[in-house]
Amino acid sequence: MLIGLEPWAAAPPPKNLLQPRASAGWLLELLGSRGVQNIEASSYISVTAALVKFRVQGLRRDSGGRVVPARRILLKASRPEIAEA
């Protein structure tokens, strides 16, 4: 198992979003309303508002005051400059 990926092991497989489109926002809303907590985003050149909204919905604080996300995004970057952004 890869270090840092333990939360993924217990969750259902992520849903893959291949291309950012104007319609991706409604798809992320639908996935979130259906309880999908993990997505895989590929072919994105930059982070979109819809991806940010999906990620931050359901944030909470644990007993130590740390922010704990309810949703995760696995981003596949094909070029180093995209990963740095």
mmCIF file of C-alpha atoms in Angstrom:
data_model
loop_
_atom_site.group_PDB
_atom_site.id
_atom_site.type_symbol
_atom_site.label_atom_id
_atom_site.label_comp_id
_atom_site.label_asym_id
_atom_site.label_seq_id
_atom_site.Cartn_x
_atom_site.Cartn_y
_atom_site.Cartn_z
ATOM 1 C CA MET A 1 0.000 0.000 0.000
ATOM 2 C CA LEU A 2 1.296 3.454 -0.843
ATOM 3 C CA ILE A 3 1.921 5.807 2.050
ATOM 4 C CA GLY A 4 -0.775 8.453 2.365
ATOM 5 C CA LEU A 5 -3.356 6.571 0.328
ATOM 6 C CA GLU A 6 -4.831 4.527 3.165
ATOM 7 C CA PRO A 7 -8.206 6.393 3.113
ATOM 8 C CA TRP A 8 -8.664 5.304 -0.505
ATOM 9 C CA ALA A 9 -8.383 1.636 0.422
ATOM 10 C CA ALA A 10 -11.654 1.544 2.380
ATOM 11 C CA ALA A 11 -13.672 3.681 -0.036
ATOM 12 C CA PRO A 12 -15.447 2.646 -3.235
ATOM 13 C CA PRO A 13 -13.402 3.193 -6.408
ATOM 14 C CA PRO A 14 -13.314 6.820 -7.598
ATOM 15 C CA LYS A 15 -15.398 7.981 -10.546
ATOM 16 C CA ASN A 16 -13.326 9.307 -13.453
ATOM 17 C CA LEU A 17 -14.002 12.706 -15.010
ATOM 18 C CA LEU A 18 -12.133 12.772 -18.298
ATOM 19 C CA GLN A 19 -12.506 16.286 -19.657
ATOM 20 C CA PRO A 20 -13.448 19.603 -18.140
ATOM 21 C CA ARG A 21 -16.532 20.965 -19.828
ATOM 22 C CA ALA A 22 -19.063 23.602 -18.997
ATOM 23 C CA SER A 23 -21.401 20.755 -18.060
ATOM 24 C CA ALA A 24 -18.947 19.223 -15.547
ATOM 25 C CA GLY A 25 -20.471 21.297 -12.732
ATOM 26 C CA TRP A 26 -23.839 19.545 -12.889
ATOM 27 C CA LEU A 27 -22.094 16.168 -13.069
ATOM 28 C CA LEU A 28 -20.095 16.917 -9.914
ATOM 29 C CA GLU A 29 -23.308 18.074 -8.201
ATOM 30 C CA LEU A 30 -24.993 14.814 -9.203
ATOM 31 C CA LEU A 31 -22.098 12.668 -7.998
ATOM 32 C CA GLY A 32 -22.009 14.535 -4.701
ATOM 33 C CA SER A 33 -25.760 14.154 -4.197
ATOM 34 C CA ARG A 34 -25.412 10.416 -4.812
ATOM 35 C CA GLY A 35 -22.776 10.066 -2.088
ATOM 36 C CA VAL A 36 -19.716 9.768 -4.298
ATOM 37 C CA GLN A 37 -16.767 10.847 -2.164
ATOM 38 C CA ASN A 38 -13.805 10.122 -4.437
ATOM 39 C CA ILE A 39 -13.286 11.220 -8.013
ATOM 40 C CA GLU A 40 -10.408 11.010 -10.462
ATOM 41 C CA ALA A 41 -9.912 14.041 -12.684
ATOM 42 C CA SER A 42 -7.808 13.735 -15.827
ATOM 43 C CA SER A 43 -7.208 16.043 -18.795
ATOM 44 C CA TYR A 44 -7.735 19.120 -16.642
ATOM 45 C CA ILE A 45 -5.319 21.942 -17.437
ATOM 46 C CA SER A 46 -6.274 23.890 -14.317
ATOM 47 C CA VAL A 47 -8.419 23.451 -11.246
ATOM 48 C CA THR A 48 -12.001 24.510 -11.927
ATOM 49 C CA ALA A 49 -14.504 26.089 -9.566
ATOM 50 C CA ALA A 50 -16.647 22.944 -9.829
ATOM 51 C CA LEU A 51 -13.740 20.754 -8.645
ATOM 52 C CA VAL A 52 -13.051 23.089 -5.723
ATOM 53 C CA LYS A 53 -16.735 23.096 -4.742
ATOM 54 C CA PHE A 54 -16.865 19.292 -4.872
ATOM 55 C CA ARG A 55 -13.761 19.050 -2.667
ATOM 56 C CA VAL A 56 -14.791 21.528 0.037
ATOM 57 C CA GLN A 57 -18.387 20.385 0.508
ATOM 58 C CA GLY A 58 -18.562 18.399 3.707
ATOM 59 C CA LEU A 59 -15.400 19.777 5.326
ATOM 60 C CA ARG A 60 -15.398 19.401 9.094
ATOM 61 C CA ARG A 61 -13.014 19.807 12.013
ATOM 62 C CA ASP A 62 -11.849 16.908 14.139
ATOM 63 C CA SER A 63 -11.438 17.054 17.915
ATOM 64 C CA GLY A 64 -7.961 18.564 17.485
ATOM 65 C CA GLY A 65 -9.285 21.381 15.300
ATOM 66 C CA ARG A 66 -7.785 20.037 12.074
ATOM 67 C CA VAL A 67 -9.794 20.308 8.859
ATOM 68 C CA VAL A 68 -10.937 16.885 7.643
ATOM 69 C CA PRO A 69 -12.221 16.534 4.070
ATOM 70 C CA ALA A 70 -15.218 14.342 3.297
ATOM 71 C CA ARG A 71 -14.307 14.146 -0.401
ATOM 72 C CA ARG A 72 -11.103 13.438 -2.265
ATOM 73 C CA ILE A 73 -9.900 14.192 -5.782
ATOM 74 C CA LEU A 74 -7.163 12.180 -7.446
ATOM 75 C CA LEU A 75 -5.675 14.371 -10.150
ATOM 76 C CA LYS A 76 -3.706 12.827 -12.996
ATOM 77 C CA ALA A 77 -1.184 15.342 -14.314
ATOM 78 C CA SER A 78 0.508 14.550 -17.598
ATOM 79 C CA ARG A 79 2.934 17.480 -17.525
ATOM 80 C CA PRO A 80 5.035 18.830 -14.619
ATOM 81 C CA GLU A 81 3.857 22.425 -15.100
ATOM 82 C CA ILE A 82 0.258 21.345 -14.546
ATOM 83 C CA ALA A 83 1.191 19.520 -11.348
ATOM 84 C CA GLU A 84 2.890 22.667 -10.053
ATOM 85 C CA ALA A 85 -0.191 24.854 -10.633
#
